Coordinates of C-alpha atoms and ligand atoms in Angstrom, one line a residue:
Chain A
M7 CA 23.7 10.2 -27.2
V8 CA 20.6 10.5 -29.4
A9 CA 18.4 7.4 -29.4
E10 CA 17.2 6.3 -32.8
P11 CA 13.6 7.2 -33.3
N12 CA 11.4 4.1 -33.0
A13 CA 10.2 2.7 -36.3
V14 CA 6.6 2.3 -37.2
P15 CA 4.6 1.0 -34.2
D16 CA 4.9 -2.8 -33.9
Q17 CA 1.4 -4.3 -34.6
R18 CA 2.2 -7.9 -33.6
P19 CA 0.4 -9.1 -30.4
W20 CA 2.6 -8.7 -27.3
Q21 CA 4.6 -11.6 -26.1
P22 CA 6.2 -11.0 -22.7
S23 CA 10.0 -11.0 -23.1
E24 CA 12.3 -13.4 -21.1
K25 CA 13.0 -10.5 -18.8
A26 CA 9.3 -9.8 -18.1
L27 CA 8.7 -13.5 -17.5
A28 CA 11.7 -13.6 -15.1
R29 CA 10.2 -10.7 -13.2
T30 CA 6.8 -12.3 -13.0
V31 CA 8.4 -15.5 -11.7
Y32 CA 10.4 -13.5 -9.1
R33 CA 7.2 -11.7 -8.0
A34 CA 5.3 -14.9 -7.7
R35 CA 8.1 -16.4 -5.7
R36 CA 8.1 -13.4 -3.4
R37 CA 4.3 -13.7 -3.0
R38 CA 4.6 -17.3 -2.2
R39 CA 7.3 -16.6 0.4
S40 CA 5.3 -13.9 2.0
F41 CA 2.3 -16.3 2.2
L42 CA 4.5 -19.0 3.8
V43 CA 5.9 -16.5 6.4
A44 CA 2.4 -15.3 7.2
L45 CA 1.2 -18.9 7.6
A46 CA 4.1 -20.0 9.8
S47 CA 3.8 -17.0 12.1
T48 CA 0.1 -17.5 12.4
V49 CA 0.5 -21.2 13.3
V50 CA 3.1 -20.3 15.9
V51 CA 1.0 -17.5 17.5
A52 CA -2.2 -19.5 17.4
G53 CA -0.4 -22.5 18.8
L54 CA 1.0 -20.5 21.7
A55 CA -2.4 -19.0 22.5
W56 CA -4.0 -22.4 22.5
W57 CA -1.3 -23.8 24.7
V58 CA -1.6 -21.0 27.3
L59 CA -5.4 -21.6 27.3
V60 CA -5.4 -25.4 27.7
S61 CA -2.5 -25.5 30.2
S62 CA -4.2 -23.1 32.6
P63 CA -5.3 -24.8 35.8
G64 CA -9.0 -24.0 35.5
W65 CA -9.3 -25.1 31.8
E66 CA -11.2 -28.3 32.4
R67 CA -13.9 -26.6 34.4
T68 CA -14.0 -23.6 32.1
R69 CA -14.5 -25.8 29.1
E70 CA -17.5 -27.6 30.7
A71 CA -19.1 -24.3 31.8
F72 CA -18.4 -22.3 28.6
F73 CA -17.9 -24.7 25.8
D74 CA -20.4 -27.5 26.2
P75 CA -21.0 -28.6 22.6
A76 CA -24.5 -30.1 23.2
R77 CA -25.7 -27.0 24.9
F78 CA -24.2 -24.9 22.1
V79 CA -26.1 -26.7 19.4
E80 CA -29.3 -27.0 21.5
M81 CA -29.4 -23.2 22.1
L82 CA -28.8 -22.0 18.6
P83 CA -32.4 -21.9 17.3
A84 CA -33.7 -19.9 20.3
L85 CA -30.7 -17.6 20.1
A86 CA -31.2 -17.1 16.4
G87 CA -34.7 -16.0 17.1
G88 CA -33.4 -13.5 19.6
L89 CA -30.7 -12.4 17.1
W90 CA -33.5 -11.6 14.6
L91 CA -34.6 -8.8 17.0
N92 CA -31.0 -7.6 17.2
L93 CA -30.7 -7.4 13.5
R94 CA -34.0 -5.5 13.1
V95 CA -32.9 -3.0 15.8
W96 CA -29.5 -2.7 14.2
V97 CA -30.8 -2.0 10.7
I98 CA -33.4 0.5 11.8
A99 CA -31.2 2.3 14.3
G100 CA -28.4 2.3 11.8
L101 CA -30.4 3.8 8.9
V102 CA -32.1 6.4 11.1
S103 CA -28.7 7.3 12.8
L104 CA -27.0 7.7 9.4
V105 CA -29.6 10.0 8.1
L106 CA -29.9 12.0 11.4
G107 CA -26.1 12.2 11.8
L108 CA -25.7 13.5 8.3
L109 CA -28.4 16.1 8.8
L110 CA -26.9 17.2 12.1
A111 CA -23.5 17.6 10.5
I112 CA -24.9 19.6 7.7
A113 CA -26.9 21.8 10.1
R114 CA -23.6 22.5 11.9
T115 CA -22.0 23.8 8.7
T116 CA -24.7 26.3 8.0
T117 CA -23.7 30.0 8.3
A118 CA -27.0 31.9 8.2
P119 CA -27.4 34.0 11.4
A120 CA -31.0 33.1 11.7
L121 CA -30.0 29.4 12.1
F122 CA -27.8 30.1 15.1
P123 CA -30.2 28.4 17.5
L124 CA -30.2 25.3 15.3
R125 CA -26.4 25.2 15.3
A126 CA -26.3 25.6 19.1
A127 CA -28.8 22.9 19.6
V128 CA -26.8 20.5 17.4
V129 CA -23.6 21.2 19.4
V130 CA -25.4 20.6 22.7
F131 CA -27.0 17.4 21.4
V132 CA -23.8 16.0 20.0
D133 CA -21.8 16.9 23.1
V134 CA -24.3 15.4 25.4
F135 CA -25.0 12.1 23.6
R136 CA -21.4 11.5 22.7
G137 CA -20.3 12.2 26.2
V138 CA -22.7 10.0 28.1
P139 CA -22.1 6.2 28.2
V140 CA -24.6 4.3 26.0
L141 CA -25.7 2.2 28.9
L142 CA -26.8 5.3 30.8
V143 CA -28.6 6.7 27.8
L144 CA -30.4 3.3 27.5
L145 CA -31.4 3.3 31.2
L146 CA -32.6 6.9 31.1
V147 CA -34.6 6.6 27.9
G148 CA -35.8 3.1 28.8
F149 CA -37.1 3.9 32.2
G150 CA -37.4 7.7 32.1
L151 CA -39.6 8.2 29.0
P152 CA -42.3 5.7 30.1
A153 CA -42.5 7.5 33.4
L154 CA -43.7 10.6 31.5
R155 CA -46.8 8.6 30.5
L156 CA -47.1 10.1 27.1
S157 CA -50.0 8.3 25.5
W158 CA -48.6 8.6 21.9
L159 CA -45.2 7.2 22.8
P160 CA -44.7 3.4 22.4
V161 CA -43.2 1.9 25.5
Q162 CA -42.0 -1.5 24.2
A163 CA -38.4 -2.2 25.3
A164 CA -37.3 -2.8 21.7
F165 CA -38.6 0.6 20.6
L166 CA -37.1 2.6 23.5
G167 CA -33.8 0.7 23.1
T168 CA -33.7 1.6 19.4
L169 CA -34.4 5.2 20.3
A170 CA -31.6 5.3 22.8
L171 CA -29.1 3.8 20.3
V172 CA -30.2 6.3 17.7
L173 CA -29.6 9.2 20.0
T174 CA -26.0 8.0 20.8
Y175 CA -25.1 6.8 17.4
S176 CA -26.4 9.8 15.5
A177 CA -24.2 12.0 17.7
Y178 CA -21.1 9.8 16.8
L179 CA -22.0 9.8 13.2
A180 CA -22.5 13.5 13.1
E181 CA -19.0 14.1 14.2
I182 CA -17.6 11.7 11.6
F183 CA -19.6 13.4 8.8
R184 CA -18.4 16.7 10.1
A185 CA -14.8 15.6 9.8
G186 CA -15.5 14.4 6.3
I187 CA -17.1 17.7 5.3
E188 CA -14.2 19.7 6.7
A189 CA -11.7 17.5 4.8
V190 CA -13.2 18.4 1.4
H191 CA -10.7 20.7 -0.2
P192 CA -11.9 24.4 -0.3
A193 CA -11.0 24.5 -4.0
Q194 CA -13.8 22.1 -4.6
V195 CA -16.3 24.5 -3.1
A196 CA -14.8 27.4 -5.0
A197 CA -15.0 25.5 -8.3
A198 CA -18.7 24.7 -7.6
R199 CA -19.6 28.2 -6.7
A200 CA -17.7 29.5 -9.7
L201 CA -20.0 27.4 -11.9
G202 CA -22.9 29.3 -10.3
L203 CA -24.1 26.6 -7.9
T204 CA -25.7 28.0 -4.8
R205 CA -24.4 27.2 -1.3
A206 CA -27.1 24.5 -0.8
Q207 CA -26.5 23.0 -4.2
T208 CA -22.8 22.9 -3.5
T209 CA -23.3 21.2 -0.2
R210 CA -25.7 18.6 -1.6
R211 CA -24.0 17.8 -4.9
I212 CA -20.3 18.4 -4.2
V213 CA -19.4 18.5 -0.5
V214 CA -21.6 15.8 0.9
P215 CA -20.8 13.1 -1.8
Q216 CA -17.0 13.7 -1.3
A217 CA -17.4 13.9 2.5
V218 CA -19.2 10.6 2.6
R219 CA -16.6 8.9 0.5
N220 CA -13.9 10.3 2.7
V221 CA -15.4 8.7 5.8
V222 CA -16.8 5.4 4.5
P223 CA -14.3 3.3 6.5
A224 CA -15.0 5.2 9.7
L225 CA -18.8 5.0 9.1
L226 CA -18.5 1.3 8.6
N227 CA -16.6 1.0 11.8
I228 CA -19.4 2.7 13.7
V229 CA -22.1 0.7 12.0
V230 CA -20.4 -2.6 13.0
A231 CA -20.1 -1.3 16.6
L232 CA -23.8 -0.6 16.5
Q233 CA -24.5 -4.2 15.5
K234 CA -22.8 -5.3 18.7
D235 CA -24.4 -2.6 20.9
S236 CA -27.8 -3.7 19.7
G237 CA -27.3 -6.4 22.3
L238 CA -27.5 -3.7 25.0
I239 CA -31.3 -3.4 24.6
S240 CA -31.5 -6.7 26.6
I241 CA -31.1 -4.6 29.8
L242 CA -34.5 -3.1 29.1
G243 CA -36.0 -6.5 29.0
A244 CA -36.2 -6.9 25.2
V245 CA -35.9 -10.5 24.3
D246 CA -32.9 -10.5 22.0
A247 CA -30.1 -13.0 21.6
I248 CA -28.3 -11.9 24.8
R249 CA -31.5 -11.9 26.8
V250 CA -32.3 -15.5 25.6
A251 CA -28.9 -16.6 26.6
Q252 CA -29.1 -14.8 30.0
I253 CA -32.4 -16.5 30.8
S254 CA -31.0 -19.9 30.0
V255 CA -27.8 -19.3 32.1
T256 CA -29.8 -18.2 35.1
G257 CA -31.4 -21.7 35.0
D258 CA -28.3 -23.9 35.4
Y259 CA -25.2 -21.7 35.5
N260 CA -23.8 -23.1 32.3
F261 CA -22.4 -20.2 30.3
T262 CA -22.3 -21.8 26.9
P263 CA -25.3 -19.9 25.6
Y264 CA -23.3 -16.6 26.0
V265 CA -20.5 -18.1 23.9
A266 CA -23.1 -19.3 21.4
A267 CA -24.6 -15.8 21.2
G268 CA -21.2 -14.3 20.7
F269 CA -20.7 -16.8 17.9
L270 CA -23.9 -15.7 16.2
F271 CA -23.0 -12.0 16.4
L272 CA -19.7 -12.8 14.7
V273 CA -21.4 -14.9 12.0
V274 CA -23.2 -11.6 11.0
S275 CA -20.5 -9.0 11.5
I276 CA -17.5 -10.7 10.0
P277 CA -19.0 -11.4 6.5
L278 CA -20.5 -7.9 6.7
T279 CA -17.2 -6.3 7.2
R280 CA -15.6 -8.3 4.4
A281 CA -18.4 -7.5 2.0
V282 CA -18.1 -3.7 2.6
D283 CA -14.3 -4.0 2.2
A284 CA -14.7 -5.7 -1.1
Y285 CA -17.2 -3.1 -2.2
N286 CA -14.8 -0.3 -1.3
A287 CA -12.0 -1.9 -3.1
R288 CA -14.0 -2.4 -6.3
R289 CA -15.2 1.2 -6.3
G290 CA -12.9 3.2 -8.6
W291 CA -12.5 6.3 -6.5
R292 CA -11.6 5.7 -2.9
G293 CA -12.0 9.3 -1.7
T294 CA -9.4 12.0 -1.6
R295 CA -7.3 9.8 0.7
G296 CA -7.2 6.8 -1.6
V297 CA -3.7 6.2 -2.8
G298 CA -4.0 3.9 -5.8
G299 CA -1.8 0.9 -6.0
A300 CA 1.1 0.0 -3.7
I301 CA 4.4 1.6 -4.7
R302 CA 7.2 -0.9 -4.6
Chain B
M29 CA 23.0 -6.5 -6.5
T30 CA 23.6 -3.5 -4.3
A31 CA 27.3 -3.1 -5.1
E32 CA 26.4 -3.2 -8.8
L33 CA 23.7 -0.7 -8.2
T34 CA 26.0 2.0 -6.9
S35 CA 28.8 1.5 -9.3
G36 CA 27.3 0.5 -12.6
S37 CA 29.1 0.8 -15.9
P38 CA 30.8 4.2 -16.5
L39 CA 30.3 3.9 -20.3
A40 CA 26.6 3.4 -20.3
P41 CA 24.3 6.4 -20.6
L42 CA 23.0 7.6 -17.2
L43 CA 19.5 6.4 -18.2
A44 CA 18.5 4.1 -20.9
L45 CA 15.0 2.8 -21.6
R46 CA 14.6 -0.3 -23.8
G47 CA 11.2 -1.5 -25.1
V48 CA 9.4 -0.1 -22.1
R49 CA 5.8 -1.3 -22.2
K50 CA 3.0 -0.3 -19.9
S51 CA -0.8 -0.7 -20.1
F52 CA -3.6 0.1 -17.7
G53 CA -6.0 -2.8 -18.1
E54 CA -6.7 -3.0 -21.8
H55 CA -5.4 0.5 -22.5
L56 CA -1.9 0.4 -23.9
V57 CA -0.1 3.6 -22.8
L58 CA 3.6 2.8 -23.6
G59 CA 4.1 0.3 -26.4
G60 CA 7.8 -0.2 -26.4
V61 CA 9.6 3.0 -25.7
D62 CA 13.4 3.4 -26.4
L63 CA 15.1 6.4 -25.0
E64 CA 18.5 7.4 -23.6
V65 CA 19.6 10.3 -21.4
A66 CA 23.3 10.9 -21.3
E67 CA 25.0 12.4 -18.3
H68 CA 24.8 16.2 -18.1
S69 CA 22.2 16.3 -20.9
C70 CA 18.6 17.4 -21.0
V71 CA 16.0 15.3 -22.8
V72 CA 12.6 16.8 -23.3
L73 CA 9.5 14.7 -23.9
I74 CA 6.7 16.3 -25.9
G75 CA 3.4 14.8 -27.0
A76 CA -0.3 15.2 -26.9
S77 CA -2.2 15.1 -23.6
G78 CA -2.6 11.4 -22.6
S79 CA 0.4 10.3 -24.7
G80 CA 2.0 8.8 -21.7
K81 CA 4.6 11.4 -20.6
S82 CA 3.7 11.3 -17.0
T83 CA 3.4 7.5 -17.0
L84 CA 6.9 7.3 -18.5
L85 CA 8.4 9.6 -15.8
R86 CA 6.6 7.7 -13.0
A87 CA 7.9 4.4 -14.4
V88 CA 11.5 5.8 -14.3
D89 CA 11.0 6.8 -10.7
L90 CA 9.6 3.3 -10.0
L91 CA 6.2 4.8 -8.9
E92 CA 4.6 2.5 -11.6
D93 CA 5.6 -1.1 -12.5
I94 CA 6.1 -1.7 -16.2
D95 CA 4.9 -4.7 -18.0
D96 CA 8.0 -5.3 -20.1
G97 CA 11.3 -3.8 -21.2
S98 CA 14.1 -2.4 -19.2
I99 CA 15.0 0.9 -17.5
Q100 CA 18.7 1.1 -16.9
L101 CA 20.2 3.5 -14.5
R102 CA 24.0 3.6 -15.1
G103 CA 23.6 0.2 -16.8
V104 CA 21.6 -1.4 -14.0
D105 CA 18.1 -2.5 -14.8
I106 CA 16.0 -0.8 -12.0
A107 CA 12.8 -2.2 -13.3
D108 CA 13.7 -5.6 -11.9
P109 CA 11.7 -6.2 -8.8
W110 CA 14.7 -7.5 -6.8
V111 CA 16.4 -4.0 -7.1
D112 CA 15.9 -1.9 -4.0
A113 CA 13.4 0.7 -5.2
D114 CA 13.9 3.0 -2.3
A115 CA 17.6 3.2 -2.9
V116 CA 17.0 4.0 -6.6
R117 CA 14.4 6.7 -5.8
A118 CA 16.8 8.3 -3.3
R119 CA 19.2 8.8 -6.3
L120 CA 16.5 10.5 -8.5
G121 CA 14.7 13.7 -8.0
M122 CA 11.1 14.1 -9.2
V123 CA 9.0 17.1 -9.4
F124 CA 5.3 16.6 -10.2
Q125 CA 2.8 18.5 -12.3
A126 CA 0.9 19.8 -9.2
Y127 CA 3.7 20.7 -6.8
N128 CA 3.0 18.1 -4.1
L129 CA 4.6 20.1 -1.3
F130 CA 3.6 18.6 2.0
A131 CA 0.9 21.0 3.2
H132 CA 1.5 20.4 6.9
L133 CA 5.2 21.2 6.8
R134 CA 6.9 24.6 6.5
V135 CA 8.9 25.1 3.3
L136 CA 12.2 24.5 5.1
D137 CA 10.9 21.2 6.6
N138 CA 9.7 20.1 3.2
L139 CA 13.3 20.4 2.1
T140 CA 14.9 18.8 5.1
L141 CA 12.5 15.9 5.4
A142 CA 14.2 13.4 3.0
Q143 CA 17.7 14.7 3.9
R144 CA 17.0 13.7 7.5
L145 CA 14.9 10.5 7.0
V146 CA 16.5 9.1 3.9
H147 CA 20.0 10.6 3.7
K148 CA 20.4 10.5 7.4
Q149 CA 21.7 14.1 7.7
G150 CA 21.8 15.9 11.0
K151 CA 19.2 18.6 11.6
D152 CA 21.7 21.5 11.4
E153 CA 23.4 20.2 8.4
A154 CA 20.1 19.5 6.6
E155 CA 18.8 23.0 7.4
A156 CA 22.0 24.7 6.3
A157 CA 21.8 22.9 2.9
A158 CA 18.1 23.7 2.7
I159 CA 18.5 27.4 3.3
E160 CA 21.3 27.5 0.8
M161 CA 19.1 25.8 -1.8
L162 CA 16.2 28.1 -1.0
A163 CA 18.4 31.1 -1.6
R164 CA 19.5 29.6 -4.9
V165 CA 15.9 29.4 -6.1
G166 CA 15.1 32.9 -4.7
L167 CA 13.0 31.8 -1.7
A168 CA 15.3 32.6 1.2
D169 CA 12.6 34.7 2.9
K170 CA 10.0 31.9 2.6
A171 CA 11.7 29.2 4.7
T172 CA 9.2 29.4 7.5
A173 CA 6.1 29.9 5.3
Y174 CA 3.6 27.1 4.7
P175 CA 3.0 25.9 1.1
D176 CA -0.4 27.5 0.9
Q177 CA 1.2 30.9 1.6
L178 CA 3.3 30.7 -1.6
S179 CA 2.4 31.8 -5.1
G180 CA 2.2 29.1 -7.8
G181 CA 5.7 29.9 -9.1
Q182 CA 7.2 30.0 -5.6
A183 CA 5.6 26.7 -4.7
Q184 CA 6.9 25.1 -7.9
R185 CA 10.4 26.5 -7.2
A186 CA 10.2 25.2 -3.7
A187 CA 9.3 21.8 -5.0
I188 CA 12.3 21.9 -7.4
A189 CA 14.5 22.9 -4.5
R190 CA 13.2 20.0 -2.5
A191 CA 14.3 17.6 -5.2
L192 CA 17.6 19.4 -5.7
V193 CA 18.7 19.5 -2.1
N194 CA 19.1 15.7 -2.2
E195 CA 21.6 16.1 -5.0
P196 CA 19.9 13.7 -7.5
E197 CA 21.8 12.1 -10.3
L198 CA 18.9 12.6 -12.5
L199 CA 16.1 15.1 -12.2
L200 CA 12.6 14.1 -13.5
L201 CA 10.3 17.0 -14.2
D202 CA 6.7 16.6 -15.1
E203 CA 5.1 19.7 -16.7
V204 CA 6.4 21.8 -13.9
T205 CA 5.1 24.9 -15.5
S206 CA 1.7 23.8 -16.8
A207 CA -0.2 25.1 -13.7
L208 CA 1.5 28.5 -13.8
D209 CA 0.7 31.8 -15.6
P210 CA 3.3 33.0 -18.2
E211 CA 5.1 35.3 -15.8
L212 CA 5.7 32.6 -13.3
V213 CA 6.5 30.1 -16.1
G214 CA 9.5 32.4 -16.9
E215 CA 10.6 32.3 -13.3
V216 CA 10.7 28.5 -13.1
L217 CA 12.2 28.1 -16.6
D218 CA 15.1 30.4 -15.8
L219 CA 15.8 28.2 -12.8
L220 CA 15.9 25.1 -15.0
V221 CA 18.1 26.8 -17.6
G222 CA 20.5 27.6 -14.8
L223 CA 20.5 24.0 -13.7
R224 CA 21.1 22.9 -17.2
E225 CA 24.2 25.1 -17.4
E226 CA 25.5 23.6 -14.2
G227 CA 25.4 20.2 -15.8
M228 CA 22.3 18.7 -14.1
T229 CA 21.0 15.7 -16.0
M230 CA 17.3 16.1 -16.7
L231 CA 14.4 14.3 -18.3
V232 CA 11.5 16.7 -18.7
A233 CA 7.9 16.4 -19.9
T234 CA 6.6 19.7 -21.1
H235 CA 4.1 21.5 -23.4
E236 CA 6.5 24.5 -23.3
M237 CA 8.2 24.5 -26.7
G238 CA 10.2 27.6 -25.9
F239 CA 11.7 25.7 -23.0
A240 CA 12.5 22.8 -25.2
R241 CA 14.3 25.1 -27.6
R242 CA 16.3 26.8 -24.9
V243 CA 17.6 23.8 -22.9
A244 CA 16.9 20.5 -24.7
D245 CA 19.8 18.5 -26.1
Q246 CA 17.3 16.1 -27.5
V247 CA 13.5 16.4 -28.0
C248 CA 11.5 13.2 -28.1
F249 CA 7.9 13.2 -29.6
L250 CA 5.8 10.6 -27.9
D251 CA 2.9 9.3 -29.9
G252 CA 0.9 6.1 -30.0
G253 CA 2.9 4.7 -27.1
R254 CA 6.2 5.2 -28.9
V255 CA 9.0 7.7 -29.4
L256 CA 7.9 8.6 -32.9
E257 CA 10.6 11.1 -33.6
A258 CA 13.7 12.2 -31.7
G259 CA 16.5 14.6 -32.4
T260 CA 17.8 18.0 -31.6
P261 CA 15.3 20.8 -31.0
E262 CA 16.1 22.2 -34.4
Q263 CA 15.4 18.9 -36.1
V264 CA 12.2 17.9 -34.3
L265 CA 10.6 21.4 -33.8
E266 CA 11.7 23.2 -37.0
D267 CA 12.0 20.3 -39.4
P268 CA 9.9 17.4 -38.3
Q269 CA 10.0 14.3 -40.5
Q270 CA 6.9 12.5 -39.3
P271 CA 3.4 13.8 -40.4
R272 CA 2.1 13.1 -36.8
T273 CA 4.8 15.4 -35.4
R274 CA 4.0 18.1 -37.9
E275 CA 0.3 17.8 -37.0
F276 CA 1.0 18.1 -33.3
L277 CA 3.3 21.1 -33.7
A278 CA 0.9 22.8 -36.1
R279 CA -1.9 22.5 -33.5
L280 CA 0.3 24.2 -30.9
Q281 CA 0.8 27.2 -33.1
V282 CA -2.8 28.2 -33.1
Ligands
ATP11 N1 -3.7 5.0 -12.8 C1 -4.2 5.0 -14.1 N2 -5.2 4.1 -14.3 C2 -5.7 4.0 -15.6 N3 -5.3 4.8 -16.6 C3 -4.3 5.7 -16.4 C4 -3.7 5.8 -15.1 N4 -2.7 6.8 -15.2 C5 -2.7 7.2 -16.5 N5 -3.7 6.5 -17.2 C6 -3.9 6.7 -18.7 O1 -2.7 6.6 -19.3 C7 -2.7 7.6 -20.4 C8 -1.4 8.4 -20.3 O2 -1.5 9.2 -19.2 P1 -0.3 10.2 -18.8 O3 -0.7 10.9 -17.5 O4 1.0 9.5 -18.8 O5 -0.4 11.3 -20.0 P2 0.4 12.6 -20.2 O6 1.2 12.4 -21.5 O7 1.2 12.9 -19.0 O8 -0.7 13.7 -20.4 P3 -0.7 15.2 -20.0 O9 0.1 15.9 -21.1 O10 -2.1 15.6 -20.1 O11 -0.1 15.3 -18.6 C9 -4.0 8.4 -20.3 O12 -4.8 7.9 -21.3 C10 -4.5 8.1 -19.0 O13 -5.9 8.0 -19.0
MG12 MG1 1.1 14.4 -17.5

């Protein structure tokens, strides 16, 4: 029953045994098979989708109206100019919303009695701006605020559009941050307070960093959604990619510029999503939810 | 493969590790471990923190892929990737260092979960078995409690009950007492001593030398990624042959 104690540790460099090599070969073969299955099913599904599309009765006319290659190429420079506005709006609204959302979420977790009005205001703000459709917020801010004739308030469409997006998105983000904060294990707070950290220090140094890591995927989701919604400012007359396309379409009723604009949005958002995925995967600690490694 | 998996060879030890090797990146944790656990015996792993005890147990439960070597369960090498890992794990019971009860389930539901999902038992049958097992570990009155309403010792006993209710062929225990205060340690160890007397086969990682003395048939000292010394508790704990073992035990005395 008793195994012999192992002798002195073996100092020779490790050579995988036959057994280990066989396992490696088997795993590689499994991976290859999985890849082939994935490829085959993709080809079948894509082929079917393509067939449904081209065999539809209106396909010829649709192709001329929506997929005119010459128009596509011709419109790209102007659309890219419009997209530049979308990107600026997106970055600014995104950064401001992230900061504001986090502050709102933290404000909501305070407990001091004197801060009750603050908490109440946050609740009302979040409920209102999360509950009202973005389009409506845009229209109200875009046309309502200028009507007040406040001399200090810029009235450019791009500014007002950004402001409206910030209102809506900071409300969304505040709720996500709050969920992240509530998911931090109470023992973490206890441990920090036991070390003598104050409430505020605990929030800033322990709770918020963990909360943020917990919700990175959800935040990313919202930030990508904001990139698309930056196109909504076109309804206020801001000349972004969508507006450029719209102006062109009104001229000749060829819808290719819309498709081209959609293409440009994808060119930005898809690499962005992949980059953040890669960043998250490289980061050692994936938040309390991260389960390291797939278990066979 | 599957037929072989369930039958295996009757003469082989229940569990046999041969040259098990595992590294995390550059860091070699297990450098060729040999170890056997005979049926109805209890093997205790000791060793410094970071010596790879948990890694070894996780490898046996197929929660960790090994780089080389074999892990034979009744003569079948379960480290081979073509073996059905879920079927293997269903035959083993594992209890972790931090008890890992499912926080959103009542104690009773923690016990019946695998019975119903994995072992395909009916609800009534599973609950009857669970209640019996809870009584056995002295938690009959806690069936409807949630894990955070239990003391540390109770939670750990519930975790052990959760493993036992599936009638494992081999019970893997990873420092099940290290998070407990001495009074609760006694409570959990008594339970394990009882299991040992009933003939449960166990592979246990522990820092609790008293437990090793009471229940171990064999004590293995893990050091430098190897089993440096193995033998009966008397041999290894009272009369260690290797200087490293003596050093390790001496440090525990103080
Ligand atoms: N997922 C992982 N990634 C990288 N290194 C790891 C991982 N898991 C364990 N290790 C390393 O492997 C070594 C052995 O860890 P292991 O948990 O097996 O030790 P242990 O003997 O159980 O220690 P303890 O007595 O403290 O529980 C440690 O040096 C640890 O840092
Ligand atoms: Mg351990």
